mmCIF file of C-alpha atoms and ligand atoms in Angstrom:
data_model
loop_
_atom_site.group_PDB
_atom_site.id
_atom_site.type_symbol
_atom_site.label_atom_id
_atom_site.label_comp_id
_atom_site.label_asym_id
_atom_site.label_seq_id
_atom_site.Cartn_x
_atom_site.Cartn_y
_atom_site.Cartn_z
ATOM 1 C CA UNK A 1 135.445 100.329 163.317
ATOM 2 C CA UNK A 2 135.270 97.621 160.627
ATOM 3 C CA UNK A 3 131.136 96.773 161.022
ATOM 4 C CA UNK A 4 130.392 100.613 160.990
ATOM 5 C CA UNK A 5 133.112 100.808 157.623
ATOM 6 C CA UNK A 6 131.254 98.250 156.083
ATOM 7 C CA UNK A 7 128.026 99.722 156.815
ATOM 8 C CA UNK A 8 129.073 103.207 155.053
ATOM 9 C CA UNK A 9 129.853 101.154 151.988
ATOM 10 C CA UNK A 10 126.947 98.680 152.186
ATOM 11 C CA UNK A 11 124.988 102.005 152.348
ATOM 12 C CA UNK A 12 127.070 103.951 149.350
ATOM 13 C CA UNK A 13 125.986 100.852 147.555
ATOM 14 C CA UNK A 14 122.603 101.573 147.714
ATOM 15 C CA UNK A 15 122.639 105.220 147.144
ATOM 16 C CA UNK A 16 124.936 104.115 143.821
ATOM 17 C CA UNK A 17 121.911 102.001 142.955
ATOM 18 C CA UNK A 18 119.149 104.492 143.631
ATOM 19 C CA UNK A 19 121.404 107.285 142.052
ATOM 20 C CA UNK A 20 121.701 104.263 138.853
ATOM 21 C CA UNK A 21 121.402 107.571 136.141
ATOM 22 C CA UNK A 22 124.570 109.505 138.046
ATOM 23 C CA UNK A 23 128.189 108.728 136.867
ATOM 24 C CA UNK A 24 130.283 110.768 138.656
ATOM 25 C CA UNK A 25 132.991 112.221 136.666
ATOM 26 C CA UNK A 26 136.103 114.643 137.727
ATOM 27 C CA UNK A 27 133.875 117.833 136.111
ATOM 28 C CA UNK A 28 130.433 116.853 135.961
ATOM 29 C CA UNK A 29 127.617 113.972 136.706
ATOM 30 C CA UNK A 30 126.137 112.417 133.262
ATOM 31 C CA UNK A 31 123.932 110.044 133.239
ATOM 32 C CA UNK A 32 124.671 106.936 132.481
ATOM 33 C CA UNK A 33 122.006 106.361 130.569
ATOM 34 C CA UNK A 34 121.769 107.382 127.129
ATOM 35 C CA UNK A 35 119.385 108.517 124.626
ATOM 36 C CA UNK A 36 120.407 106.721 122.106
ATOM 37 C CA UNK A 37 120.524 103.278 123.309
ATOM 38 C CA UNK A 38 117.027 103.793 125.349
ATOM 39 C CA UNK A 39 115.690 104.624 121.590
ATOM 40 C CA UNK A 40 117.599 102.332 120.045
ATOM 41 C CA UNK A 41 114.357 100.347 118.464
ATOM 42 C CA UNK A 42 112.559 103.484 118.041
ATOM 43 C CA UNK A 43 114.609 105.770 115.672
ATOM 44 C CA UNK A 44 118.541 107.626 115.753
ATOM 45 C CA UNK A 45 119.030 110.170 118.669
ATOM 46 C CA UNK A 46 120.835 113.304 117.160
ATOM 47 C CA UNK A 47 121.834 117.081 117.699
ATOM 48 C CA UNK A 48 123.194 119.885 116.254
ATOM 49 C CA UNK A 49 126.785 120.394 116.122
ATOM 50 C CA UNK A 50 128.427 123.555 115.655
ATOM 51 C CA UNK A 51 131.758 124.563 115.386
ATOM 52 C CA UNK A 52 133.627 124.364 118.673
ATOM 53 C CA UNK A 53 132.434 120.622 118.812
ATOM 54 C CA UNK A 54 133.082 119.773 115.316
ATOM 55 C CA UNK A 55 137.282 120.738 115.911
ATOM 56 C CA UNK A 56 136.629 118.837 119.320
ATOM 57 C CA UNK A 57 137.435 121.937 121.184
ATOM 58 C CA UNK A 58 134.711 121.452 123.562
ATOM 59 C CA UNK A 59 135.478 118.513 125.644
ATOM 60 C CA UNK A 60 132.283 118.192 127.904
ATOM 61 C CA UNK A 61 130.461 118.798 124.858
ATOM 62 C CA UNK A 62 132.052 115.755 122.922
ATOM 63 C CA UNK A 63 131.598 113.158 126.131
ATOM 64 C CA UNK A 64 127.845 113.830 125.896
ATOM 65 C CA UNK A 65 127.461 113.967 122.125
ATOM 66 C CA UNK A 66 129.520 110.579 122.209
ATOM 67 C CA UNK A 67 127.470 109.457 124.889
ATOM 68 C CA UNK A 68 124.134 110.570 124.069
ATOM 69 C CA UNK A 69 123.684 111.064 120.524
ATOM 70 C CA UNK A 70 123.544 108.236 117.111
ATOM 71 C CA UNK A 71 123.190 111.027 114.818
ATOM 72 C CA UNK A 72 124.105 114.554 114.232
ATOM 73 C CA UNK A 73 123.408 117.413 112.100
ATOM 74 C CA UNK A 74 126.500 120.074 111.305
ATOM 75 C CA UNK A 75 124.300 123.580 113.142
ATOM 76 C CA UNK A 76 126.086 125.541 110.437
ATOM 77 C CA UNK A 77 129.478 124.512 108.404
ATOM 78 C CA UNK A 78 127.611 122.929 105.784
ATOM 79 C CA UNK A 79 125.678 125.737 104.651
ATOM 80 C CA UNK A 80 127.148 127.501 101.322
ATOM 81 C CA UNK A 81 128.243 130.571 102.582
ATOM 82 C CA UNK A 82 131.085 128.350 104.633
ATOM 83 C CA UNK A 83 131.664 125.664 102.780
ATOM 84 C CA UNK A 84 131.319 127.346 98.727
ATOM 85 C CA UNK A 85 132.216 130.992 99.476
ATOM 86 C CA UNK A 86 133.383 131.677 96.487
ATOM 87 C CA UNK A 87 132.786 130.095 92.763
ATOM 88 C CA UNK A 88 135.888 128.540 92.509
ATOM 89 C CA UNK A 89 136.142 128.604 96.089
ATOM 90 C CA UNK A 90 135.088 125.888 98.438
ATOM 91 C CA UNK A 91 136.168 125.395 102.350
ATOM 92 C CA UNK A 92 135.682 121.766 103.740
ATOM 93 C CA UNK A 93 137.549 121.436 106.351
ATOM 94 C CA UNK A 94 135.313 121.898 108.746
ATOM 95 C CA UNK A 95 132.317 119.248 107.325
ATOM 96 C CA UNK A 96 135.680 116.622 106.970
ATOM 97 C CA UNK A 97 135.797 116.932 110.413
ATOM 98 C CA UNK A 98 132.533 116.709 111.064
ATOM 99 C CA UNK A 99 132.974 113.286 108.979
ATOM 100 C CA UNK A 100 136.033 112.019 110.178
ATOM 101 C CA UNK A 101 134.995 112.512 114.322
ATOM 102 C CA UNK A 102 131.250 111.105 113.097
ATOM 103 C CA UNK A 103 132.668 108.015 111.651
ATOM 104 C CA UNK A 104 135.089 107.564 114.432
ATOM 105 C CA UNK A 105 132.329 107.204 117.214
ATOM 106 C CA UNK A 106 130.092 105.383 115.253
ATOM 107 C CA UNK A 107 127.379 108.293 114.672
ATOM 108 C CA UNK A 108 125.166 108.964 111.238
ATOM 109 C CA UNK A 109 125.272 112.608 109.881
ATOM 110 C CA UNK A 110 122.696 114.402 107.933
ATOM 111 C CA UNK A 111 124.245 116.681 106.268
ATOM 112 C CA UNK A 112 122.743 120.787 106.285
ATOM 113 C CA UNK A 113 122.130 121.673 103.556
ATOM 114 C CA UNK A 114 122.380 121.614 100.018
ATOM 115 C CA UNK A 115 119.853 124.156 98.673
ATOM 116 C CA UNK A 116 118.808 127.325 101.154
ATOM 117 C CA UNK A 117 117.932 131.077 100.522
ATOM 118 C CA UNK A 118 119.405 132.081 103.882
ATOM 119 C CA UNK A 119 123.120 131.507 104.434
ATOM 120 C CA UNK A 120 124.089 131.664 101.049
ATOM 121 C CA UNK A 121 127.196 133.338 99.893
ATOM 122 C CA UNK A 122 127.475 137.099 99.491
ATOM 123 C CA UNK A 123 128.298 136.290 95.198
ATOM 124 C CA UNK A 124 125.367 134.154 95.144
ATOM 125 C CA UNK A 125 123.458 136.653 96.881
ATOM 126 C CA UNK A 126 123.884 139.083 94.450
ATOM 127 C CA UNK A 127 123.830 136.972 90.685
ATOM 128 C CA UNK A 128 121.582 138.469 88.726
ATOM 129 C CA UNK A 129 122.386 136.144 85.725
ATOM 130 C CA UNK A 130 119.803 133.179 85.255
ATOM 131 C CA UNK A 131 122.947 131.050 83.939
ATOM 132 C CA UNK A 132 124.867 131.992 86.039
ATOM 133 C CA UNK A 133 122.224 130.801 89.439
ATOM 134 C CA UNK A 134 122.024 127.410 87.352
ATOM 135 C CA UNK A 135 125.639 126.847 87.302
ATOM 136 C CA UNK A 136 125.924 127.655 90.908
ATOM 137 C CA UNK A 137 123.119 125.526 91.341
ATOM 138 C CA UNK A 138 124.726 122.430 89.099
ATOM 139 C CA UNK A 139 128.303 123.110 91.144
ATOM 140 C CA UNK A 140 126.752 123.011 94.615
ATOM 141 C CA UNK A 141 124.868 120.307 94.488
ATOM 142 C CA UNK A 142 127.001 117.831 92.365
ATOM 143 C CA UNK A 143 130.112 118.684 94.191
ATOM 144 C CA UNK A 144 128.888 118.876 97.633
ATOM 145 C CA UNK A 145 126.872 115.835 97.557
ATOM 146 C CA UNK A 146 129.425 113.207 95.264
ATOM 147 C CA UNK A 147 132.447 114.257 97.646
ATOM 148 C CA UNK A 148 130.102 113.315 100.827
ATOM 149 C CA UNK A 149 128.494 110.201 99.188
ATOM 150 C CA UNK A 150 128.721 106.948 101.131
ATOM 151 C CA UNK A 151 130.058 109.162 104.309
ATOM 152 C CA UNK A 152 127.299 110.901 105.222
ATOM 153 C CA UNK A 153 124.211 109.139 105.844
ATOM 154 C CA UNK A 154 121.351 111.810 104.813
ATOM 155 C CA UNK A 155 121.201 115.285 103.354
ATOM 156 C CA UNK A 156 118.902 117.814 103.652
ATOM 157 C CA UNK A 157 118.376 119.070 99.795
ATOM 158 C CA UNK A 158 116.186 121.628 99.977
ATOM 159 C CA UNK A 159 115.615 123.742 103.377
ATOM 160 C CA UNK A 160 112.687 125.868 103.744
ATOM 161 C CA UNK A 161 111.126 126.101 100.219
ATOM 162 C CA UNK A 162 107.818 127.096 101.431
ATOM 163 C CA UNK A 163 106.102 130.131 102.317
ATOM 164 C CA UNK A 164 102.930 129.673 104.677
ATOM 165 C CA UNK A 165 100.273 129.404 102.836
ATOM 166 C CA UNK A 166 101.791 126.461 100.798
ATOM 167 C CA UNK A 167 103.031 128.096 97.849
ATOM 168 C CA UNK A 168 107.004 128.323 96.551
ATOM 169 C CA UNK A 169 108.813 131.105 98.551
ATOM 170 C CA UNK A 170 110.140 133.948 96.427
ATOM 171 C CA UNK A 171 113.775 132.863 96.717
ATOM 172 C CA UNK A 172 116.325 133.722 94.198
ATOM 173 C CA UNK A 173 115.944 129.965 93.095
ATOM 174 C CA UNK A 174 112.217 130.129 92.299
ATOM 175 C CA UNK A 175 112.802 133.165 90.467
ATOM 176 C CA UNK A 176 115.660 132.288 88.444
ATOM 177 C CA UNK A 177 114.969 128.898 87.835
ATOM 178 C CA UNK A 178 111.184 128.457 88.221
ATOM 179 C CA UNK A 179 109.003 126.423 89.832
ATOM 180 C CA UNK A 180 110.361 123.386 89.388
ATOM 181 C CA UNK A 181 113.853 124.126 91.059
ATOM 182 C CA UNK A 182 113.308 121.545 94.160
ATOM 183 C CA UNK A 183 112.710 118.637 91.738
ATOM 184 C CA UNK A 184 116.171 119.942 89.537
ATOM 185 C CA UNK A 185 117.419 119.970 92.791
ATOM 186 C CA UNK A 186 116.501 116.064 94.189
ATOM 187 C CA UNK A 187 117.636 115.318 90.797
ATOM 188 C CA UNK A 188 121.151 116.384 90.753
ATOM 189 C CA UNK A 189 121.358 114.891 94.243
ATOM 190 C CA UNK A 190 120.305 111.664 93.544
ATOM 191 C CA UNK A 191 122.500 111.372 90.269
ATOM 192 C CA UNK A 192 125.522 112.693 92.768
ATOM 193 C CA UNK A 193 124.784 110.662 96.058
ATOM 194 C CA UNK A 194 123.079 107.150 94.710
ATOM 195 C CA UNK A 195 124.123 105.958 98.248
ATOM 196 C CA UNK A 196 123.091 108.833 100.235
ATOM 197 C CA UNK A 197 119.365 109.169 102.170
ATOM 198 C CA UNK A 198 117.913 112.046 100.407
ATOM 199 C CA UNK A 199 115.046 114.411 102.174
ATOM 200 C CA UNK A 200 112.977 117.890 102.349
ATOM 201 C CA UNK A 201 113.411 119.843 105.423
ATOM 202 C CA UNK A 202 111.099 123.370 106.663
ATOM 203 C CA UNK A 203 109.585 124.497 109.432
ATOM 204 C CA UNK A 204 105.515 124.834 110.568
ATOM 205 C CA UNK A 205 104.934 122.351 108.044
ATOM 206 C CA UNK A 206 102.764 120.711 110.271
ATOM 207 C CA UNK A 207 100.488 123.141 109.903
ATOM 208 C CA UNK A 208 97.769 121.967 107.691
ATOM 209 C CA UNK A 209 97.955 125.135 104.446
ATOM 210 C CA UNK A 210 101.930 124.543 104.679
ATOM 211 C CA UNK A 211 101.408 120.930 105.719
ATOM 212 C CA UNK A 212 99.632 120.591 102.087
ATOM 213 C CA UNK A 213 102.243 122.529 100.389
ATOM 214 C CA UNK A 214 104.754 119.961 101.703
ATOM 215 C CA UNK A 215 102.573 116.986 100.318
ATOM 216 C CA UNK A 216 102.326 118.758 96.993
ATOM 217 C CA UNK A 217 105.890 119.189 96.606
ATOM 218 C CA UNK A 218 106.894 115.844 97.193
ATOM 219 C CA UNK A 219 104.308 114.488 95.716
ATOM 220 C CA UNK A 220 105.698 116.327 92.348
ATOM 221 C CA UNK A 221 109.317 115.232 92.851
ATOM 222 C CA UNK A 222 107.605 111.521 92.776
ATOM 223 C CA UNK A 223 106.049 112.345 89.646
ATOM 224 C CA UNK A 224 108.879 113.436 88.330
ATOM 225 C CA UNK A 225 110.270 109.782 88.875
ATOM 226 C CA UNK A 226 113.206 111.169 91.389
ATOM 227 C CA UNK A 227 113.776 109.925 94.789
ATOM 228 C CA UNK A 228 112.527 111.370 97.903
ATOM 229 C CA UNK A 229 113.524 109.332 101.149
ATOM 230 C CA UNK A 230 112.087 111.598 104.093
ATOM 231 C CA UNK A 231 110.367 114.969 105.014
ATOM 232 C CA UNK A 232 112.411 116.525 107.974
ATOM 233 C CA UNK A 233 109.869 118.706 110.511
ATOM 234 C CA UNK A 234 112.231 121.046 112.188
ATOM 235 C CA UNK A 235 110.293 121.884 115.262
ATOM 236 C CA UNK A 236 110.903 124.475 117.040
ATOM 237 C CA UNK A 237 108.098 125.170 119.232
ATOM 238 C CA UNK A 238 107.193 127.283 121.989
ATOM 239 C CA UNK A 239 107.161 124.562 125.376
ATOM 240 C CA UNK A 240 103.596 125.603 125.723
ATOM 241 C CA UNK A 241 101.883 125.737 122.399
ATOM 242 C CA UNK A 242 103.281 122.762 120.790
ATOM 243 C CA UNK A 243 100.595 122.000 117.679
ATOM 244 C CA UNK A 244 99.807 118.050 118.937
ATOM 245 C CA UNK A 245 97.635 117.391 116.837
ATOM 246 C CA UNK A 246 99.399 118.770 113.783
ATOM 247 C CA UNK A 247 102.536 117.223 114.490
ATOM 248 C CA UNK A 248 99.717 113.670 114.590
ATOM 249 C CA UNK A 249 98.179 114.808 111.377
ATOM 250 C CA UNK A 250 101.190 115.478 109.602
ATOM 251 C CA UNK A 251 103.150 112.473 110.914
ATOM 252 C CA UNK A 252 100.353 110.287 109.160
ATOM 253 C CA UNK A 253 99.931 112.566 105.791
ATOM 254 C CA UNK A 254 103.627 112.329 105.460
ATOM 255 C CA UNK A 255 104.169 108.958 105.689
ATOM 256 C CA UNK A 256 101.729 107.881 103.341
ATOM 257 C CA UNK A 257 103.673 109.362 100.691
ATOM 258 C CA UNK A 258 105.950 106.168 101.718
ATOM 259 C CA UNK A 259 108.409 108.611 102.907
ATOM 260 C CA UNK A 260 110.042 108.916 106.358
ATOM 261 C CA UNK A 261 109.496 111.231 108.893
ATOM 262 C CA UNK A 262 112.036 113.369 111.029
ATOM 263 C CA UNK A 263 112.109 115.709 114.027
ATOM 264 C CA UNK A 264 115.533 117.636 112.713
ATOM 265 C CA UNK A 265 115.887 120.728 115.087
ATOM 266 C CA UNK A 266 113.947 120.371 117.544
ATOM 267 C CA UNK A 267 114.194 122.570 120.618
ATOM 268 C CA UNK A 268 110.865 123.899 123.013
ATOM 269 C CA UNK A 269 111.721 127.598 123.621
ATOM 270 C CA UNK A 270 110.213 129.157 127.158
ATOM 271 C CA UNK A 271 110.621 132.629 126.140
ATOM 272 C CA UNK A 272 108.005 135.144 124.982
ATOM 273 C CA UNK A 273 107.266 135.143 121.333
ATOM 274 C CA UNK A 274 107.448 138.709 120.227
ATOM 275 C CA UNK A 275 105.252 138.121 117.405
ATOM 276 C CA UNK A 276 101.512 136.622 117.476
ATOM 277 C CA UNK A 277 102.798 134.263 114.377
ATOM 278 C CA UNK A 278 105.541 131.084 115.232
ATOM 279 C CA UNK A 279 107.825 131.288 112.458
ATOM 280 C CA UNK A 280 111.617 130.171 112.911
ATOM 281 C CA UNK A 281 113.080 132.103 109.520
ATOM 282 C CA UNK A 282 116.183 133.176 110.135
ATOM 283 C CA UNK A 283 115.782 136.328 109.323
ATOM 284 C CA UNK A 284 112.860 137.880 110.978
ATOM 285 C CA UNK A 285 114.481 139.591 113.859
ATOM 286 C CA UNK A 286 113.335 141.646 116.638
ATOM 287 C CA UNK A 287 114.282 143.891 119.708
ATOM 288 C CA UNK A 288 114.225 142.840 123.076
ATOM 289 C CA UNK A 289 113.419 144.374 126.673
ATOM 290 C CA UNK A 290 113.677 143.139 129.596
ATOM 291 C CA UNK A 291 110.385 141.471 129.751
ATOM 292 C CA UNK A 292 111.354 139.693 126.656
ATOM 293 C CA UNK A 293 113.936 137.665 129.020
ATOM 294 C CA UNK A 294 112.226 137.006 131.880
ATOM 295 C CA UNK A 295 114.261 134.421 133.044
ATOM 296 C CA UNK A 296 117.899 135.922 132.875
ATOM 297 C CA UNK A 297 118.718 134.489 136.639
ATOM 298 C CA UNK A 298 117.700 130.963 136.167
ATOM 299 C CA UNK A 299 114.590 128.800 135.028
ATOM 300 C CA UNK A 300 111.394 129.008 137.615
ATOM 301 C CA UNK A 301 110.830 125.015 138.481
ATOM 302 C CA UNK A 302 107.362 125.770 137.378
ATOM 303 C CA UNK A 303 108.854 126.174 133.574
ATOM 304 C CA UNK A 304 111.044 123.642 133.730
ATOM 305 C CA UNK A 305 108.132 121.032 135.018
ATOM 306 C CA UNK A 306 105.842 122.158 132.494
ATOM 307 C CA UNK A 307 108.685 121.890 129.842
ATOM 308 C CA UNK A 308 109.221 118.366 130.969
ATOM 309 C CA UNK A 309 105.803 117.269 130.493
ATOM 310 C CA UNK A 310 105.803 118.831 126.783
ATOM 311 C CA UNK A 311 108.566 117.016 125.910
ATOM 312 C CA UNK A 312 107.521 114.063 127.360
ATOM 313 C CA UNK A 313 103.983 114.124 125.378
ATOM 314 C CA UNK A 314 106.238 114.708 122.321
ATOM 315 C CA UNK A 315 108.102 111.716 122.741
ATOM 316 C CA UNK A 316 104.677 109.697 124.006
ATOM 317 C CA UNK A 317 103.772 110.669 120.292
ATOM 318 C CA UNK A 318 106.854 109.999 118.867
ATOM 319 C CA UNK A 319 106.939 106.629 119.927
ATOM 320 C CA UNK A 320 103.621 105.970 119.319
ATOM 321 C CA UNK A 321 104.366 106.274 115.888
ATOM 322 C CA UNK A 322 107.754 105.142 115.743
ATOM 323 C CA UNK A 323 107.816 102.816 112.419
ATOM 324 C CA UNK A 324 107.415 105.827 110.157
ATOM 325 C CA UNK A 325 109.808 108.610 112.454
ATOM 326 C CA UNK A 326 112.886 107.208 112.107
ATOM 327 C CA UNK A 327 115.001 110.647 113.700
ATOM 328 C CA UNK A 328 114.723 112.739 116.289
ATOM 329 C CA UNK A 329 117.780 115.281 116.534
ATOM 330 C CA UNK A 330 117.211 118.112 118.736
ATOM 331 C CA UNK A 331 118.774 121.403 117.541
ATOM 332 C CA UNK A 332 122.185 121.776 120.305
ATOM 333 C CA UNK A 333 123.669 120.178 123.186
ATOM 334 C CA UNK A 334 122.800 122.121 125.997
ATOM 335 C CA UNK A 335 120.531 125.022 126.535
ATOM 336 C CA UNK A 336 123.681 127.327 126.843
ATOM 337 C CA UNK A 337 124.695 126.705 122.762
ATOM 338 C CA UNK A 338 121.223 127.092 121.558
ATOM 339 C CA UNK A 339 120.361 129.594 118.842
ATOM 340 C CA UNK A 340 117.451 130.202 120.870
ATOM 341 C CA UNK A 341 119.404 132.492 123.409
ATOM 342 C CA UNK A 342 120.491 134.661 119.609
ATOM 343 C CA UNK A 343 117.224 134.470 117.914
ATOM 344 C CA UNK A 344 114.909 136.236 116.994
ATOM 345 C CA UNK A 345 115.947 139.104 119.745
ATOM 346 C CA UNK A 346 119.772 138.533 120.725
ATOM 347 C CA UNK A 347 121.733 138.252 124.356
ATOM 348 C CA UNK A 348 118.448 136.441 126.089
ATOM 349 C CA UNK A 349 118.235 133.353 128.358
ATOM 350 C CA UNK A 350 116.378 130.567 126.871
ATOM 351 C CA UNK A 351 116.141 127.119 127.706
ATOM 352 C CA UNK A 352 115.216 124.964 125.570
ATOM 353 C CA UNK A 353 117.057 121.581 125.313
ATOM 354 C CA UNK A 354 117.584 118.716 127.735
ATOM 355 C CA UNK A 355 121.079 119.301 128.682
ATOM 356 C CA UNK A 356 121.621 122.851 130.646
ATOM 357 C CA UNK A 357 124.342 124.930 130.988
ATOM 358 C CA UNK A 358 126.944 122.577 132.634
ATOM 359 C CA UNK A 359 125.158 119.786 130.785
ATOM 360 C CA UNK A 360 123.521 118.273 133.845
ATOM 361 C CA UNK A 361 120.323 116.505 132.981
ATOM 362 C CA UNK A 362 117.074 118.882 133.322
ATOM 363 C CA UNK A 363 113.772 117.723 134.505
ATOM 364 C CA UNK A 364 112.576 117.261 130.372
ATOM 365 C CA UNK A 365 116.061 114.853 129.883
ATOM 366 C CA UNK A 366 114.200 112.367 132.304
ATOM 367 C CA UNK A 367 110.881 113.182 131.129
ATOM 368 C CA UNK A 368 112.105 111.758 127.800
ATOM 369 C CA UNK A 369 113.509 108.849 129.439
ATOM 370 C CA UNK A 370 110.681 107.882 131.398
ATOM 371 C CA UNK A 371 108.674 107.171 128.208
ATOM 372 C CA UNK A 372 111.292 104.895 127.165
ATOM 373 C CA UNK A 373 111.028 103.114 130.523
ATOM 374 C CA UNK A 374 107.635 102.889 130.064
ATOM 375 C CA UNK A 375 107.664 101.029 127.191
HETATM 376 C C1 XIL B 401 120.579 128.553 112.950
HETATM 377 C C2 XIL B 401 121.446 128.257 113.601
HETATM 378 O O1 XIL B 401 121.145 127.509 114.759
HETATM 379 C C3 XIL B 401 122.186 129.673 113.703
HETATM 380 O O2 XIL B 401 123.544 129.231 114.629
HETATM 381 C C4 XIL B 401 122.461 130.292 112.648
HETATM 382 O O3 XIL B 401 122.943 131.593 112.898
HETATM 383 C C5 XIL B 401 121.037 130.579 112.063
HETATM 384 O O4 XIL B 401 121.030 129.142 111.555
HETATM 385 N N1 XIL B 401 116.601 126.107 110.449
HETATM 386 C C6 XIL B 401 117.345 125.673 109.612
HETATM 387 C C7 XIL B 401 118.661 125.719 110.561
HETATM 388 O O5 XIL B 401 117.613 124.799 108.598
HETATM 389 O O6 XIL B 401 119.734 126.019 109.714
HETATM 390 C C8 XIL B 401 119.015 127.595 111.349
HETATM 391 O O7 XIL B 401 120.130 127.118 112.340
HETATM 392 C C9 XIL B 401 117.949 127.297 112.552
HETATM 393 C C10 XIL B 401 116.866 127.629 111.649
#
């Protein structure tokens, strides 16, 4: 009897050692090996945090964030429509909670964002008067950047200012403030937040034409003697169409400007694209049908494997350029929490992240950590 018990004990020890990744908690299985530890000498590993997580109402999500990530970006709560809903009205509540959560858990905050044409409060969207826009622009940047200076690590100072052809996107800011508005945004942020890193963030800037526009924009900021510390390539790609060559060329081209390169909103969607172009423009939406939502009942293993390979290739590339790439942030914690379930088509079932709807690591998680182990 005693022998049998010790055999069982010995066997379970071996089994535990083999499954070293898995630590059982009452509610779920969580990998003990964490992304942030495995890549700690390479780059920060971040995630977007939604409002429930910021309020610490998603205990499994919050636990996973603390365990896996050392950088967070608020998915929505620091956007103008939420944090600055009226001319003299600011809602700092959730942003302050995010900062406190991050500080308590030794996590860096990338604040997102100061100037963006989307998710503006109605009082700004409807502004006709140039002086009012200028006043809003100055107040908004100065108030937020100074309040969080020394509390957040970095700001996305300007988000998505470029069009696909590399020219400046038509927006209320371009229209009322002219083409130096991006430089001015960085100048104001630099003054108000001397201890905070300042970034430009956009999607599709790995594409050659838009990349050229981003390079011109950065050079213009630098030529004005204004500080810009880095560029964020959002990274909302399709798992079967990751533009690896463009990404590599972009890392090289952007780092040649002397700034950090980051992948700031990474997710590799697996659902069909309603268009023949690739975009992350939140204002472009499409109607859906069953054909556009093929995996409503589960992710086929072949697709999960294809996605795992795409993530592996990407992280292999990121590691090759770890001197230049300073942060990789995923846009959401688990698949069920991803914005891609509702954009560009509402109500679909997408699987773009490393953790499934039960917070369990997917094949993509294991393929990503394998790149770190192979070093
Ligand atoms: C998205 C959020 O994930 C959604 O919750 C929100 O409804 C719309 O915005 N580029 C960005 C992000 O810079 O702020 C966007 O986030 C996704 C595209």
